[in-house]
XYZ file of C-alpha atoms in Angstrom:
190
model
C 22.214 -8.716 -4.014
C 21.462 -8.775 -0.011
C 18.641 -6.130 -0.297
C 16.924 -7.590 -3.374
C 16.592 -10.493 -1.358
C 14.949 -8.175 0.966
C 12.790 -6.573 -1.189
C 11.424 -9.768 -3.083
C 11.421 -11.219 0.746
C 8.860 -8.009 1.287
C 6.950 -8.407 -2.180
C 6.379 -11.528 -1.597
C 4.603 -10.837 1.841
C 2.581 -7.951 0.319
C 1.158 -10.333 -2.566
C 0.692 -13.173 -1.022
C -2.050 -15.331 -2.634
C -4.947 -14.856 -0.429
C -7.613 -12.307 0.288
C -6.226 -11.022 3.474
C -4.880 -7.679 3.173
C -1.226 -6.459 2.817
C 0.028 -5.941 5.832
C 0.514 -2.003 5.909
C 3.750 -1.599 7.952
C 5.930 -4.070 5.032
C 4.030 -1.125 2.282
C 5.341 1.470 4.357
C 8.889 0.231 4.419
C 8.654 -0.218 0.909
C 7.420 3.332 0.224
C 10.593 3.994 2.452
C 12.453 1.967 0.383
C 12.216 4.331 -2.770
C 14.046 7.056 -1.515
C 17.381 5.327 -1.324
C 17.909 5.119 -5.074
C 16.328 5.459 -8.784
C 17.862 1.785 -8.506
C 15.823 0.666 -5.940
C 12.671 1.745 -7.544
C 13.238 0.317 -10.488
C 13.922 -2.841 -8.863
C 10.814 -2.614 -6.755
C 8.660 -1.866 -9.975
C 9.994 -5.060 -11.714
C 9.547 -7.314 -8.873
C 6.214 -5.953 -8.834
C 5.551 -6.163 -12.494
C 6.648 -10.165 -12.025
C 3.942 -10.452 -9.469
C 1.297 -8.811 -12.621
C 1.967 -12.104 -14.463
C 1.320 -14.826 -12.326
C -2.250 -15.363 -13.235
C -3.270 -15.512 -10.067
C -6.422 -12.880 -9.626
C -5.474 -12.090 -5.829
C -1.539 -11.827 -6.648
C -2.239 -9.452 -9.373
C -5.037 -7.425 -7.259
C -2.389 -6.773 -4.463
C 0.650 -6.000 -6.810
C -1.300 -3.302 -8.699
C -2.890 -1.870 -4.508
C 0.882 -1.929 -3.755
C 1.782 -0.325 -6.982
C -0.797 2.399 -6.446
C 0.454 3.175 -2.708
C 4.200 3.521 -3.329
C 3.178 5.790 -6.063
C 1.093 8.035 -3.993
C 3.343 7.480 -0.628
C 7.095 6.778 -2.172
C 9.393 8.841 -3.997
C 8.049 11.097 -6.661
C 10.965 9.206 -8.636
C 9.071 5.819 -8.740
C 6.252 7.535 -10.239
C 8.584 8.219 -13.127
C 10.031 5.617 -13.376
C 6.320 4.061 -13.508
C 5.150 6.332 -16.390
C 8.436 5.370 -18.589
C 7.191 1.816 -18.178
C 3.425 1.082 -17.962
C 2.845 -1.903 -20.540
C 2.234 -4.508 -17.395
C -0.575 -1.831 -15.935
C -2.093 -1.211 -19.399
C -2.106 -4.905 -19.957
C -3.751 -5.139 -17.063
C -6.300 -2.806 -17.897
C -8.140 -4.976 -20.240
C -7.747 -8.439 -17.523
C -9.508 -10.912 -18.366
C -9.582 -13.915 -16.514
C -11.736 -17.035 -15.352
C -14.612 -15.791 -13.304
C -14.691 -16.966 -9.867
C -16.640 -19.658 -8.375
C -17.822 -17.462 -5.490
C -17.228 -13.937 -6.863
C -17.842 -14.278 -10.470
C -16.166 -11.045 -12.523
C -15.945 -8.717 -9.728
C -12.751 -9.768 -9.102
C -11.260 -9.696 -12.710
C -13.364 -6.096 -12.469
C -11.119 -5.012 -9.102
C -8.231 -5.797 -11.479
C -9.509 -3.531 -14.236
C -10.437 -0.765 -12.243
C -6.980 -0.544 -9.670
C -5.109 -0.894 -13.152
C -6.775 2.491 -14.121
C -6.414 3.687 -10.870
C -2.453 3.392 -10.609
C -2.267 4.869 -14.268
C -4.095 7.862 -13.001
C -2.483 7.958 -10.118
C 0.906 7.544 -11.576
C 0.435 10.451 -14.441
C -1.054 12.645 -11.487
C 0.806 16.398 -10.858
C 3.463 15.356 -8.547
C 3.428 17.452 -5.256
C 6.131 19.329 -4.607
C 7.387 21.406 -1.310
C 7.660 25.336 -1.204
C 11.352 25.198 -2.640
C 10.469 22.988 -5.516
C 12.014 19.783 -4.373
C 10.295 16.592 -3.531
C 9.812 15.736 0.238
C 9.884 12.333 1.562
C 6.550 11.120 2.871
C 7.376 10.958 6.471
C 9.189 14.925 6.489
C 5.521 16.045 4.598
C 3.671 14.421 7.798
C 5.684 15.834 10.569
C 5.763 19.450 8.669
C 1.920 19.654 8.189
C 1.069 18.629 11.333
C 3.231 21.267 12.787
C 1.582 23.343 10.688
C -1.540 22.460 11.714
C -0.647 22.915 15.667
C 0.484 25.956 15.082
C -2.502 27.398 12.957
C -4.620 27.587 16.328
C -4.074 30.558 18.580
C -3.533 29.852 22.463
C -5.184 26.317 23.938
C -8.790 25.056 22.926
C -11.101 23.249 24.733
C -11.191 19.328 23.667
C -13.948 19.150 21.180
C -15.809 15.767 20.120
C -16.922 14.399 17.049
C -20.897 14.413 17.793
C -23.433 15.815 15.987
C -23.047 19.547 17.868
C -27.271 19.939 16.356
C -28.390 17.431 18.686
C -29.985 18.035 21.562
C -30.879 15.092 24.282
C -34.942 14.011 24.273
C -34.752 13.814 28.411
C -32.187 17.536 28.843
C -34.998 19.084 25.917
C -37.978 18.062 27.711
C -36.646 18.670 31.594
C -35.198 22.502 30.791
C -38.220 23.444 28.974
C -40.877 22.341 31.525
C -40.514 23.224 35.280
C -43.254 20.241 35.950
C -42.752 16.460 35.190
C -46.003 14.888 34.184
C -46.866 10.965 34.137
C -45.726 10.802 30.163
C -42.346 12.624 31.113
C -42.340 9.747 33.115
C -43.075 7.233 30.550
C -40.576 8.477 28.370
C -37.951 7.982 30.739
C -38.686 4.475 31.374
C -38.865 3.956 28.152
């Protein structure tokens, strides 16, 4: 009873009824969340599902966005439980609703097009770890960034993210001509 006062405390902040964002660190606690029990999923989904039919555009958008990121960050287990229940989502599918003063039908389209997106993303090949057995988010972070650290041989150099084809006007010009003329000049004051 205690933590599904928790968890509705935590739906609630992730659907809140305005067009500010979820705040990410209440997702990731809930993606967290599903690996304690096929319980705890389920009562996650139907929390969720609640949040599908309160009419309210915004509500809905961010129940189906949080739907959609505990399926691709929480346990693989939520994503079944998901596909043995997606009437809410399909429903949504086909949302219909008033069209907004200031954003006409792109909102009730957002709604439409997340709705397909969790299906998709909820009937989607579920990864799996070398052994065959599912992998909590966080473990599948920490083990493919090791892998990545290790995948280089000895230290590199730091590298950057600029364009590594460019070439500066002003090093171009003074390297390729031993004399500066008056429009070398220009160019630099320029």
């Amino acid at each position: 009873m205690r933590m599904c006062l928790a968890y509705r405390q935590q739906i609630s902040k992730v659907t809140e009824d305005n067009p500010n964002p979820a705040p990410g660190y209440v997702l990731n606690e809930l993606a967290q969340a599903t690996y304690k029990s096929v319980e705890v999923c389920q009562e996650l989904q139907k929390l969720l599902f609640k949040k599908l039919d309160k009419g309210h555009v915004q509500v809905t958008i961010k129940a189906l966005k949080a739907l959609r990121f505990l399926c691709q960050k929480g346990n693989p287990r939520f994503r079944k439980e998901l596909q043995r229940n997606t009437a809410p989502i399909r429903q949504c599918i086909s949302f219909r609703g008033t069209p907004d003063p200031l954003h006409g039908d792109s909102l009730n389209r957002q709604v439409r097009e997340l709705a397909q997106e969790v299906m998709t993303v909820a009937f989607a090949e579920l990864p799996t770890d070398n052994e065959g057995s599912f992998q909590p988010a966080s473990s599948m972070s920490s083990s493919s960034s090791s892998a990545i650290a290790s995948a280089g041989a000895g230290p590199r150099k730091m590298e950057g993210f600029a364009n590594p084809e460019f070439t500066p006007l002003l090093f171009h010009m003074f390297s390729s001509h031993t004399h500066h003329t008056s429009s070398h000049l220009l160019l630099i004051r320029w």
